[in-house]
Tab-separated table of N, CA and C in Angstrom:
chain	number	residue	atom	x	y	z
A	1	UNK	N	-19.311	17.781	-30.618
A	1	UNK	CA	-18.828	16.447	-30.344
A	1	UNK	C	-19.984	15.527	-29.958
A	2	UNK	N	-21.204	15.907	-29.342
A	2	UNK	CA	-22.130	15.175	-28.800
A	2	UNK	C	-22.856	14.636	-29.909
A	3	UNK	N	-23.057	15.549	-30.836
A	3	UNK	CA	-23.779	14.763	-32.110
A	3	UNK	C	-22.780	13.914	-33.203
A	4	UNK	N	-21.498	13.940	-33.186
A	4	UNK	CA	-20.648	12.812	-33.847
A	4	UNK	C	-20.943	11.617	-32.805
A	5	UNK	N	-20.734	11.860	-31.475
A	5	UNK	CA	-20.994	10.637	-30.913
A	5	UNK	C	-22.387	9.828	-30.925
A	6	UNK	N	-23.013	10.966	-30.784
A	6	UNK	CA	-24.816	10.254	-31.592
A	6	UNK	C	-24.695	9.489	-32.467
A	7	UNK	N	-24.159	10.151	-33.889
A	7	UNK	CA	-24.101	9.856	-35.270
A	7	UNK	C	-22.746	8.247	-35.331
A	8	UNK	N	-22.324	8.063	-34.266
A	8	UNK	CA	-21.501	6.896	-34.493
A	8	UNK	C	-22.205	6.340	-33.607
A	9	UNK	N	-22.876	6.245	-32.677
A	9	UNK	CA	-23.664	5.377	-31.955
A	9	UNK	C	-24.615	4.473	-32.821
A	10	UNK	N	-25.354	5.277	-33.471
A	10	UNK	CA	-26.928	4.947	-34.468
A	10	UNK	C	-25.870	4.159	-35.401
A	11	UNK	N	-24.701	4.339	-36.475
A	11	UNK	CA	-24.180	3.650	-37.383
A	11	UNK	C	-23.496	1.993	-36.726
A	12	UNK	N	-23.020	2.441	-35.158
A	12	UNK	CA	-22.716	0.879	-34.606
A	12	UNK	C	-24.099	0.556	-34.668
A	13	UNK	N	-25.170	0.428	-33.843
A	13	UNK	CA	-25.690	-0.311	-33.953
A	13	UNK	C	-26.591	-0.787	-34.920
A	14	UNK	N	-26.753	0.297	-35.557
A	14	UNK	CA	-27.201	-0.186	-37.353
A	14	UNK	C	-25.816	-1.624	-38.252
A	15	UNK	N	-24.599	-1.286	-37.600
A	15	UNK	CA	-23.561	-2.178	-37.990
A	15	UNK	C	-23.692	-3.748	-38.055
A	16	UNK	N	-24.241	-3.295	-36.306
A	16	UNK	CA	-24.302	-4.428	-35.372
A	16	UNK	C	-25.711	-5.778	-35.394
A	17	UNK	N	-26.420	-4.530	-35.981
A	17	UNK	CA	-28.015	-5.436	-36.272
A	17	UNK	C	-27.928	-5.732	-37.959
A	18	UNK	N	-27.155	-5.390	-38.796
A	18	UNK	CA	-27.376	-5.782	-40.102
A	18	UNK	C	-25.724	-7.483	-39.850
A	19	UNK	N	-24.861	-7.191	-39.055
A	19	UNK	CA	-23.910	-8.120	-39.042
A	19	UNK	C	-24.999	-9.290	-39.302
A	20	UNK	N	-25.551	-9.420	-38.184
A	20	UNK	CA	-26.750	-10.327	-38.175
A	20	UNK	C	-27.353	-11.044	-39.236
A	21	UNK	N	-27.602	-10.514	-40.212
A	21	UNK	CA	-28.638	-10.516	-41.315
A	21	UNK	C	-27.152	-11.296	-42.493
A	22	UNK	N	-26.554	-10.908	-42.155
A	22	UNK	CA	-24.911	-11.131	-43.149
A	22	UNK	C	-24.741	-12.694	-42.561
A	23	UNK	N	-24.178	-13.459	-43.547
A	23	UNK	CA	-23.803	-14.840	-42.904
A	23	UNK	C	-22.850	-15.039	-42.377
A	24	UNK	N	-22.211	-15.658	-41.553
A	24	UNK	CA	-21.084	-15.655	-40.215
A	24	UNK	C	-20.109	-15.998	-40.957
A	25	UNK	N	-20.176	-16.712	-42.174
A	25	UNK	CA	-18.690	-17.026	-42.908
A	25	UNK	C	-18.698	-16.357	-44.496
A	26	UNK	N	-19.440	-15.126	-44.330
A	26	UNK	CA	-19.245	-14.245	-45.444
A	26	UNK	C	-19.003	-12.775	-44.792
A	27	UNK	N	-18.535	-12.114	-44.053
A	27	UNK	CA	-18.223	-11.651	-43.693
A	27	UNK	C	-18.821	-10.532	-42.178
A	28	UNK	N	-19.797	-11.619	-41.690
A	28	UNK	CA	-20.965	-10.983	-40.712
A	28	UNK	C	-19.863	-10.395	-39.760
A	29	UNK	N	-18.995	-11.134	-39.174
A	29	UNK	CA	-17.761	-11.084	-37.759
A	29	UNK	C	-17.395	-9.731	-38.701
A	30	UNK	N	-16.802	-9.617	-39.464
A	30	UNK	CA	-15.820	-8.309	-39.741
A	30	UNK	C	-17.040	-6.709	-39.760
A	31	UNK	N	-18.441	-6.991	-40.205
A	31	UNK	CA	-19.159	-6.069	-40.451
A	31	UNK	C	-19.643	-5.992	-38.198
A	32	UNK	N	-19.629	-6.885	-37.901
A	32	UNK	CA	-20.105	-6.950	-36.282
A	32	UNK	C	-18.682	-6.216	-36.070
A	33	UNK	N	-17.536	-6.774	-36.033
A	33	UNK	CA	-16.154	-5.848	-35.590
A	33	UNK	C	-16.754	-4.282	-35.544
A	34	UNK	N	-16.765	-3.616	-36.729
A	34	UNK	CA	-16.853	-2.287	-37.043
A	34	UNK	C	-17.987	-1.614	-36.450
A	35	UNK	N	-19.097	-2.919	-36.058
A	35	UNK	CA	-20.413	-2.134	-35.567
A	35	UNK	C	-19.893	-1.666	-33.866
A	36	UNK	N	-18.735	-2.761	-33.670
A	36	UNK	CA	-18.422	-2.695	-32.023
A	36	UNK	C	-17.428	-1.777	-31.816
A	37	UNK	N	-16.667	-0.994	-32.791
A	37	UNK	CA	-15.840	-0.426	-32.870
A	37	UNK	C	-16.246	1.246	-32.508
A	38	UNK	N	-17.129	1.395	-33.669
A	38	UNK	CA	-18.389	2.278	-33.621
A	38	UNK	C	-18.970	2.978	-32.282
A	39	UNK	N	-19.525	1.586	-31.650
A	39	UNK	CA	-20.378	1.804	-30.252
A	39	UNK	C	-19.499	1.941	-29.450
A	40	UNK	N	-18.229	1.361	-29.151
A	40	UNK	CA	-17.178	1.403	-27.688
A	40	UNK	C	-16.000	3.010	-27.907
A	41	UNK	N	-16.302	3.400	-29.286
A	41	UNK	CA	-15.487	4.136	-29.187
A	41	UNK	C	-15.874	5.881	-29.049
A	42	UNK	N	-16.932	6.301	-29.041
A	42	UNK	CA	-18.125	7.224	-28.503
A	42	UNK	C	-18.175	7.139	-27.018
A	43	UNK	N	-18.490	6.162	-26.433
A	43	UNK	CA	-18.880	5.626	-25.682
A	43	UNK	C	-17.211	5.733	-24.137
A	44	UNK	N	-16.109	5.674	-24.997
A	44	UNK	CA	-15.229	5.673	-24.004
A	44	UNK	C	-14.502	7.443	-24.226
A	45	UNK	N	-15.023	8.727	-24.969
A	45	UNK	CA	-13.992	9.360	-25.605
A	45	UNK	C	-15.157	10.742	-24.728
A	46	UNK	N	-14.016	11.539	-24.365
A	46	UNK	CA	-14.435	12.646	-23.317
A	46	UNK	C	-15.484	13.578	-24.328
A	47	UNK	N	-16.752	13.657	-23.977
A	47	UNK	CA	-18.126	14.309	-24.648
A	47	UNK	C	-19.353	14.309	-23.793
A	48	UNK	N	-20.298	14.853	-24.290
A	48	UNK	CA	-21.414	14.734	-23.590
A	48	UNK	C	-22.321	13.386	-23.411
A	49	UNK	N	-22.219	12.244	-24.415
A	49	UNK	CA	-22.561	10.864	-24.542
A	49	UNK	C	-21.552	10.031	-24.041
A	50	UNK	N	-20.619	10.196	-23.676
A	50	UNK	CA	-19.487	9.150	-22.973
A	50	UNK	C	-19.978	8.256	-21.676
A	51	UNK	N	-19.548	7.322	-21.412
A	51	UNK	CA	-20.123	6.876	-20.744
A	51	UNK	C	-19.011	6.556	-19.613
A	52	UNK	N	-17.516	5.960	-20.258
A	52	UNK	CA	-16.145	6.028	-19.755
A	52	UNK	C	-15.181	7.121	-20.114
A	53	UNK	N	-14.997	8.244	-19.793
A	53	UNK	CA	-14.210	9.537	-20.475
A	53	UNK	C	-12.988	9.337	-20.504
A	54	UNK	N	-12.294	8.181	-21.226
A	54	UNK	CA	-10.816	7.694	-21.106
A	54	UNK	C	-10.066	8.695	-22.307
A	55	UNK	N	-10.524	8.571	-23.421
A	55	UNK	CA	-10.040	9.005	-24.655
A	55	UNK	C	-10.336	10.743	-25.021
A	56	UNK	N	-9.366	11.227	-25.405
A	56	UNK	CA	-9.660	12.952	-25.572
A	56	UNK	C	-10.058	12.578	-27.044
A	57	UNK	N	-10.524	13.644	-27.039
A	57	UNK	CA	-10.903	14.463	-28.745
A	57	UNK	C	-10.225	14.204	-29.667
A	58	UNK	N	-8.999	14.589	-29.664
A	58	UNK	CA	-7.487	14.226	-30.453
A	58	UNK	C	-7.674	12.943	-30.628
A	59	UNK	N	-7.558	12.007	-29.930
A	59	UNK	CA	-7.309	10.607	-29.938
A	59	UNK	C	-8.332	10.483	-30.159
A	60	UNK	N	-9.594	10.211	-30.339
A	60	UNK	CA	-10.616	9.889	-31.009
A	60	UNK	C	-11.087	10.147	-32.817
A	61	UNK	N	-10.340	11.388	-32.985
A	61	UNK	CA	-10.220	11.776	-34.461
A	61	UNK	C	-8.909	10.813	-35.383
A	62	UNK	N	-7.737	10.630	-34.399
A	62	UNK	CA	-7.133	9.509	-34.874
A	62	UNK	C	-8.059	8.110	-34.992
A	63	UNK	N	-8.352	7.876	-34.120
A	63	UNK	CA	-9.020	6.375	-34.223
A	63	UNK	C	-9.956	6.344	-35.435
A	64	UNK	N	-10.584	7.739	-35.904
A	64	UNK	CA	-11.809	7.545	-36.783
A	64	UNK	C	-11.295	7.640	-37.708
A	65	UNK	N	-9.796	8.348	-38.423
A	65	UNK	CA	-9.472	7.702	-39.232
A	65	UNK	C	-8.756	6.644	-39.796
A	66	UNK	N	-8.418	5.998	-38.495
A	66	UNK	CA	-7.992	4.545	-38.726
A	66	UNK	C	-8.725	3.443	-39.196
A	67	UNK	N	-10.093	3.682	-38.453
A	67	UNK	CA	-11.398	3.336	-38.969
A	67	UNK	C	-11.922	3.390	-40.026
A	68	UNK	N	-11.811	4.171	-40.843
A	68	UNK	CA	-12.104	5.220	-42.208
A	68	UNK	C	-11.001	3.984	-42.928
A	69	UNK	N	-9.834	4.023	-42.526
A	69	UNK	CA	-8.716	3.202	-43.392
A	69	UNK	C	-8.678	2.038	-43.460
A	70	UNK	N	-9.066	1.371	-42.565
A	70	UNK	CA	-9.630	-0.102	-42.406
A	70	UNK	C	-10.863	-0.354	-42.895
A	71	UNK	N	-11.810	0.530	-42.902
A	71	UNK	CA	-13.089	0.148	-43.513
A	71	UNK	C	-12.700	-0.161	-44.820
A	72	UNK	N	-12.334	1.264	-45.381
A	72	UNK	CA	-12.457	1.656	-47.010
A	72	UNK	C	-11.326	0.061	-47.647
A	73	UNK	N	-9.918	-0.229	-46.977
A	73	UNK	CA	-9.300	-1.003	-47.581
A	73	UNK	C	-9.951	-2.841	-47.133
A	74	UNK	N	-10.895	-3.020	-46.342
A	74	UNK	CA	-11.458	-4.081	-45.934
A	74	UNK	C	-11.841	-4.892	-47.248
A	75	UNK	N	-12.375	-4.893	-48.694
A	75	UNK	CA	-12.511	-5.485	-49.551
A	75	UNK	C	-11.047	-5.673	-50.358
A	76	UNK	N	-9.581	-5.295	-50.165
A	76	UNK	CA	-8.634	-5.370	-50.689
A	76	UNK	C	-8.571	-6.650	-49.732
A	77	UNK	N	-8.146	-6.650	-48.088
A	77	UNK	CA	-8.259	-7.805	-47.438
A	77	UNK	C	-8.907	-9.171	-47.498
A	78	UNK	N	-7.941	-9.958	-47.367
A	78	UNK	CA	-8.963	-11.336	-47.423
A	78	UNK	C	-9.251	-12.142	-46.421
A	79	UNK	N	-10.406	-10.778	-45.550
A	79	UNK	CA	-11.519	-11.324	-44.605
A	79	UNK	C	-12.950	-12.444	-45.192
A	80	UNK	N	-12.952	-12.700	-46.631
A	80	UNK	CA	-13.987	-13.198	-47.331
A	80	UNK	C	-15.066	-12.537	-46.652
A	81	UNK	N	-15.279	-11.123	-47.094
A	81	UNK	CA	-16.613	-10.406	-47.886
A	81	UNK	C	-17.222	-11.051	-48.789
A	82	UNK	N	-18.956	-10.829	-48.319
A	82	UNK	CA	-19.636	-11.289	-49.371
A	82	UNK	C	-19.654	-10.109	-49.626
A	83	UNK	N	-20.155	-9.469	-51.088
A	83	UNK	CA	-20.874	-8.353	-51.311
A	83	UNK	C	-21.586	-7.362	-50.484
A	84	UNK	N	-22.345	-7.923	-49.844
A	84	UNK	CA	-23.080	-6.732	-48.868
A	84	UNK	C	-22.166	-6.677	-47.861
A	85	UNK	N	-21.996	-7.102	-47.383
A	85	UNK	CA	-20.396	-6.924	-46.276
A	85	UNK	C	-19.689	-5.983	-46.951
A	86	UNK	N	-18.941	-5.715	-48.022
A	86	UNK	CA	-18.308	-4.675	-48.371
A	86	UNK	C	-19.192	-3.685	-48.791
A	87	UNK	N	-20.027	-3.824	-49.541
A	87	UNK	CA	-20.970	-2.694	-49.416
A	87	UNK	C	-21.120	-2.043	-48.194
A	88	UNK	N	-21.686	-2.018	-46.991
A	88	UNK	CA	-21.294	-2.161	-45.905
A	88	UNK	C	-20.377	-1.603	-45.029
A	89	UNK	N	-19.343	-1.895	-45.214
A	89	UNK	CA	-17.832	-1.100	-44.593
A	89	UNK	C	-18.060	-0.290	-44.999
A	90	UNK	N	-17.745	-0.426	-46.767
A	90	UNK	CA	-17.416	0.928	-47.375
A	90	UNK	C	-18.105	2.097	-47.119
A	91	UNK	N	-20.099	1.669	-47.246
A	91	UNK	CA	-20.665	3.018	-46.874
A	91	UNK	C	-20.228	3.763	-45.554
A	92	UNK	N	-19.926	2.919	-44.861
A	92	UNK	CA	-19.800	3.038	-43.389
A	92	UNK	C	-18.731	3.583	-43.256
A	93	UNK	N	-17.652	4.093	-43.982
A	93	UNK	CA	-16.433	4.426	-44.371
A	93	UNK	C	-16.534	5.380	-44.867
A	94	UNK	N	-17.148	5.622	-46.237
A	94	UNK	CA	-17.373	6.922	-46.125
A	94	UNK	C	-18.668	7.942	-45.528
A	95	UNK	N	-19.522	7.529	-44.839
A	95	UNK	CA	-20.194	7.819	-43.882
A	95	UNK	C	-19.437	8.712	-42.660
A	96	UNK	N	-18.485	7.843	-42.087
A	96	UNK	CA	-17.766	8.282	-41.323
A	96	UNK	C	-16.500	9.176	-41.408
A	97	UNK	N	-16.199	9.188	-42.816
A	97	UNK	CA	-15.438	9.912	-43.244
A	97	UNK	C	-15.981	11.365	-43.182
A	98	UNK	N	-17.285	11.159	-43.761
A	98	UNK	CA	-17.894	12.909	-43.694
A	98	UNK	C	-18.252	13.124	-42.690
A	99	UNK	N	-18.337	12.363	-41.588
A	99	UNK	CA	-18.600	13.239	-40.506
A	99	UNK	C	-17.148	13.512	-39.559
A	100	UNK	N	-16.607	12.517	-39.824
A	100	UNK	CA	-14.980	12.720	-39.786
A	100	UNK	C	-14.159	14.596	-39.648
A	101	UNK	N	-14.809	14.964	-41.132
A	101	UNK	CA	-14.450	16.285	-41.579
A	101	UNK	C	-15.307	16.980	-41.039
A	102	UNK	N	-16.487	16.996	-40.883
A	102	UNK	CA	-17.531	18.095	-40.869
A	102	UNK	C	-17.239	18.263	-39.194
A	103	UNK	N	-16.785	17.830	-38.489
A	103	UNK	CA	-16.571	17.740	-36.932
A	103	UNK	C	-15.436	18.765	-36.608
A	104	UNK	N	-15.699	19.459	-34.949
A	104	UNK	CA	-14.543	20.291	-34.515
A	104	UNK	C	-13.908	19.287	-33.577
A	105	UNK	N	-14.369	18.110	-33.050
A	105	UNK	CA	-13.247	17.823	-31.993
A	105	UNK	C	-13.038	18.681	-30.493
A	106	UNK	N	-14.000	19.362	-30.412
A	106	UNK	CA	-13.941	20.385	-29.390
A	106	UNK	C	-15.287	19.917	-28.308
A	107	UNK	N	-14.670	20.343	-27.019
A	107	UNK	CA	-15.635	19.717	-26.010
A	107	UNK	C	-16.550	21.374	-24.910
A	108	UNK	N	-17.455	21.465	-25.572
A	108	UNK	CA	-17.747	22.670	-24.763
A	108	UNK	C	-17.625	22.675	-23.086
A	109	UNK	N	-16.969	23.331	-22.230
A	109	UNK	CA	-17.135	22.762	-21.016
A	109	UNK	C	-18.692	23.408	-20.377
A	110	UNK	N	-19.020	22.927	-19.628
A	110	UNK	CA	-20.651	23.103	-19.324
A	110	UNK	C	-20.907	24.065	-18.508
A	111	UNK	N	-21.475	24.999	-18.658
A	111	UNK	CA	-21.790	26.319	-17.594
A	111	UNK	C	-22.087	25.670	-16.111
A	112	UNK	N	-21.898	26.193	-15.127
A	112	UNK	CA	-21.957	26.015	-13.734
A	112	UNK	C	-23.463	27.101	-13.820
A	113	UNK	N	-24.502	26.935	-13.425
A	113	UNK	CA	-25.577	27.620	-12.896
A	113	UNK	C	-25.366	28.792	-11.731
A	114	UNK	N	-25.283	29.883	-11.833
A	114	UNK	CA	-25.059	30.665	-11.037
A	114	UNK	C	-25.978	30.777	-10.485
A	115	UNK	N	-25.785	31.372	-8.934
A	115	UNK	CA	-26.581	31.574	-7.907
A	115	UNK	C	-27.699	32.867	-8.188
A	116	UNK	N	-28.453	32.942	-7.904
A	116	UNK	CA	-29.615	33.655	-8.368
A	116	UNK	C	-29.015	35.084	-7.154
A	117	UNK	N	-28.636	36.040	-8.202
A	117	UNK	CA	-28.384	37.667	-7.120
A	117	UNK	C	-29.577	37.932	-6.282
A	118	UNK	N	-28.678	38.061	-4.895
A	118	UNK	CA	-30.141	38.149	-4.199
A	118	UNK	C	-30.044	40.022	-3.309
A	119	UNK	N	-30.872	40.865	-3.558
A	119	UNK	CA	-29.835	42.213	-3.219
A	119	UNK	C	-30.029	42.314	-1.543
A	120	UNK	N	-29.453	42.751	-1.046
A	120	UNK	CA	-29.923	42.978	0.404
A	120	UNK	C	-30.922	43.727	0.909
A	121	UNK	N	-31.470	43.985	2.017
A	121	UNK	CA	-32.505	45.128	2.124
A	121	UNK	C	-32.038	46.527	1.970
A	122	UNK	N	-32.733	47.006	2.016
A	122	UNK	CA	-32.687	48.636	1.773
A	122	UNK	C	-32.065	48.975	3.221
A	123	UNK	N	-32.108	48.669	3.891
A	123	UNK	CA	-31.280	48.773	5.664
A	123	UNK	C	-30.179	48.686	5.793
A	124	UNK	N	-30.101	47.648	4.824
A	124	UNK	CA	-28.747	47.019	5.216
A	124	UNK	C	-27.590	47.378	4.438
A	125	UNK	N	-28.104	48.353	2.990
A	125	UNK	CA	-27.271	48.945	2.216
A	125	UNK	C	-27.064	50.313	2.503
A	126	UNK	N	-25.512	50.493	2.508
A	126	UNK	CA	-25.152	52.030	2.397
A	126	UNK	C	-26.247	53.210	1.922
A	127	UNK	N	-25.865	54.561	2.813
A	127	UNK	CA	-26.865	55.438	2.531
A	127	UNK	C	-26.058	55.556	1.018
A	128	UNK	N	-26.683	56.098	0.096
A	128	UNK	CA	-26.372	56.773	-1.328
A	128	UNK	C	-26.552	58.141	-1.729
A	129	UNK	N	-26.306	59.215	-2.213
A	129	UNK	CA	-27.279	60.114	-2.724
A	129	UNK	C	-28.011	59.543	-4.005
A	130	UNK	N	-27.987	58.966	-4.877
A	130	UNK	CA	-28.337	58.033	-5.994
A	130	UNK	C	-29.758	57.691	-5.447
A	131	UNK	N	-29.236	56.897	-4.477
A	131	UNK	CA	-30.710	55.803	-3.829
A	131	UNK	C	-31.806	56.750	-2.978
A	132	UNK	N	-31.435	57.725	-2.807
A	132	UNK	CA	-31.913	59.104	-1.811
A	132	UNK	C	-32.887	59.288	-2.822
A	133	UNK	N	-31.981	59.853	-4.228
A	133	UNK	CA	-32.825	60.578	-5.058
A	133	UNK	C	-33.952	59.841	-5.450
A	134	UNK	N	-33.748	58.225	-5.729
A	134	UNK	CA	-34.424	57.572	-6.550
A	134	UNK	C	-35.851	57.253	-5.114
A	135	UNK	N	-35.725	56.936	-4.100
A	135	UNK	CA	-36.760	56.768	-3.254
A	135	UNK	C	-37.751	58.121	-3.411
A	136	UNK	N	-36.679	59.352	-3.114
A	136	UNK	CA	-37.410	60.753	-3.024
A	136	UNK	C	-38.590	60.909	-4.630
A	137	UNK	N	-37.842	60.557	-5.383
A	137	UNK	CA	-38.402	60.778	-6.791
A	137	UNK	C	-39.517	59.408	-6.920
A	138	UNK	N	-39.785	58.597	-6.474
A	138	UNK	CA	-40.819	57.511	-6.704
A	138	UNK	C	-41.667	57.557	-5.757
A	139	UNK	N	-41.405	58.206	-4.251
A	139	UNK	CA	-42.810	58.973	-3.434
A	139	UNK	C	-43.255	60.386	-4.140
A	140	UNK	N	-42.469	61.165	-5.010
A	140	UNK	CA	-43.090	62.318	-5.229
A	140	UNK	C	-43.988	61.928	-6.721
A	141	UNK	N	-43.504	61.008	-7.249
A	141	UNK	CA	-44.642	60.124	-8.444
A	141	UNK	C	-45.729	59.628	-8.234
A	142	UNK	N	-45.560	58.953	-6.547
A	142	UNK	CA	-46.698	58.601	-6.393
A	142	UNK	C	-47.931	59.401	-5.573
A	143	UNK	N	-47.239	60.472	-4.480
A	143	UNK	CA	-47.543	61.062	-3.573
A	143	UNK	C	-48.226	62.932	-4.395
A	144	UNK	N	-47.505	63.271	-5.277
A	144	UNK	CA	-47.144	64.058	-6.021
A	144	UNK	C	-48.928	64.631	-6.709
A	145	UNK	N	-49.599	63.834	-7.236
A	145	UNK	CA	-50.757	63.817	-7.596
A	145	UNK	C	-52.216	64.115	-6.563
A	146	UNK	N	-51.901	63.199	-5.408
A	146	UNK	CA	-53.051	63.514	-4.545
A	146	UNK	C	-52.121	64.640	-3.577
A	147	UNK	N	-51.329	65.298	-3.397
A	147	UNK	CA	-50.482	66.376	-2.822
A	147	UNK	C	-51.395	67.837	-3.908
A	148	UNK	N	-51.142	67.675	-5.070
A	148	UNK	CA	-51.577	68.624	-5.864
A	148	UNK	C	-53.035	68.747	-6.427
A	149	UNK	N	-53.811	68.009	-6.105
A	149	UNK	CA	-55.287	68.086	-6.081
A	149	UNK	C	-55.374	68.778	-4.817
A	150	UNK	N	-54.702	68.374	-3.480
A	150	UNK	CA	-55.185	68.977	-2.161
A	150	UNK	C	-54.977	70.686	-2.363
A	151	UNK	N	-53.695	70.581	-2.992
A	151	UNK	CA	-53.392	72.273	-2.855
A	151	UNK	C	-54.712	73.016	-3.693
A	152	UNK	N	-54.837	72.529	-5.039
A	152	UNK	CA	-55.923	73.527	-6.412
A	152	UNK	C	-57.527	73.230	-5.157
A	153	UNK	N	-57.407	72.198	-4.273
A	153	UNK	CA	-59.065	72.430	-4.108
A	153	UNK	C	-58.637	73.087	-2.478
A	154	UNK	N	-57.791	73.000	-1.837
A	154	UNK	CA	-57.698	74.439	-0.911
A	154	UNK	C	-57.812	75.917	-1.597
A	155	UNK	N	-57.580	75.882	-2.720
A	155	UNK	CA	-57.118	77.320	-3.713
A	155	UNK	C	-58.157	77.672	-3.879
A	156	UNK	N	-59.041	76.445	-4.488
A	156	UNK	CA	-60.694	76.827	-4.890
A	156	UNK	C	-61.665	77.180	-3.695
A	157	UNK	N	-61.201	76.508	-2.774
A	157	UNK	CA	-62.066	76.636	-1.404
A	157	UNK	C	-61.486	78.027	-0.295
A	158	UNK	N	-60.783	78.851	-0.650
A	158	UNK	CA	-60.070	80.084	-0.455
A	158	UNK	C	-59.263	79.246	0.857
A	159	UNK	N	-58.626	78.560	0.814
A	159	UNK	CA	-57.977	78.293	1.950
A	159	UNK	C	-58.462	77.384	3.228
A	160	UNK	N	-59.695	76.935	3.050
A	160	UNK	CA	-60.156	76.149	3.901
A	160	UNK	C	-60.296	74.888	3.780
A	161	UNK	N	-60.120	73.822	4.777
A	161	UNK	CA	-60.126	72.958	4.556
A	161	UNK	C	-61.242	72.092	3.759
């Protein structure tokens, strides 16, 4: 959902800065409509880019194809389109149409950061036989080596220190 709302953000205001360039009585207002339509409606619909989380998922996939239906039939209307004005909608229509489809509508909810396991001391935890063995067995790994040099050079030295 965060990247449809990207992807309709960048097309409003691409909408919104070409309205501009369009002349005000050839159809700039209707191509500015769709650029504002674009930007407020991302912008109010529960996602990671929202800014007002009024609108669910559901209701936002309706609106885009209402959008989609108003764009695409906007040159049947007589808003007086110039040419690039309907050029315009329409791409923007079906633009939004494919991302329309290619979308789940689904809002991941966001992991909570878990607390970092912290174990207690060795004191403070139950005796084990487990934990017995494993202490006993990691002093005789380490202890184990200079223990058995002492014994072979008492052996060699007939018993003396």
């Amino acid at each position: 959902m965060g990247v449809h709302q990207a992807v309709e953000f960048l097309l409003g205001l691409f909408l919104i800065s070409s309205s501009v360039r369009i002349a005000s009585d050839h159809g700039g207002g209707a191509v500015l409509g769709l650029g504002l339509a674009l930007l407020m409606l991302p912008a109010i619909t529960i996602g990671p880019l929202a800014a007002l989380r009024v609108l669910s998922p559901t209701v936002h996939r309706v609106v885009d194809v209402v959008i989609v239906m108003v764009a695409i039939t906007s040159p049947l209307l007589s808003l007086g389109l110039d040419g690039n004005a309907i050029l315009m909608m329409v791409l923007t229509a079906v633009a939004l149409a494919v991302l329309t489809r290619s979308t789940s509508y689904t809002v991941r909810p966001r992991r909570r950061p878990r607390p970092p396991a912290v174990a207690p001391p060795l004191a403070a935890r139950p005796p084990t036989w487990a934990r017995d063995l494993g202490i006993a067995a990691g002093r005789a790994r380490t202890q184990l080596p200079r223990h058995a040099g002492r014994l072979v050079g008492r052996l060699k030295n007939g018993g003396r220190k």
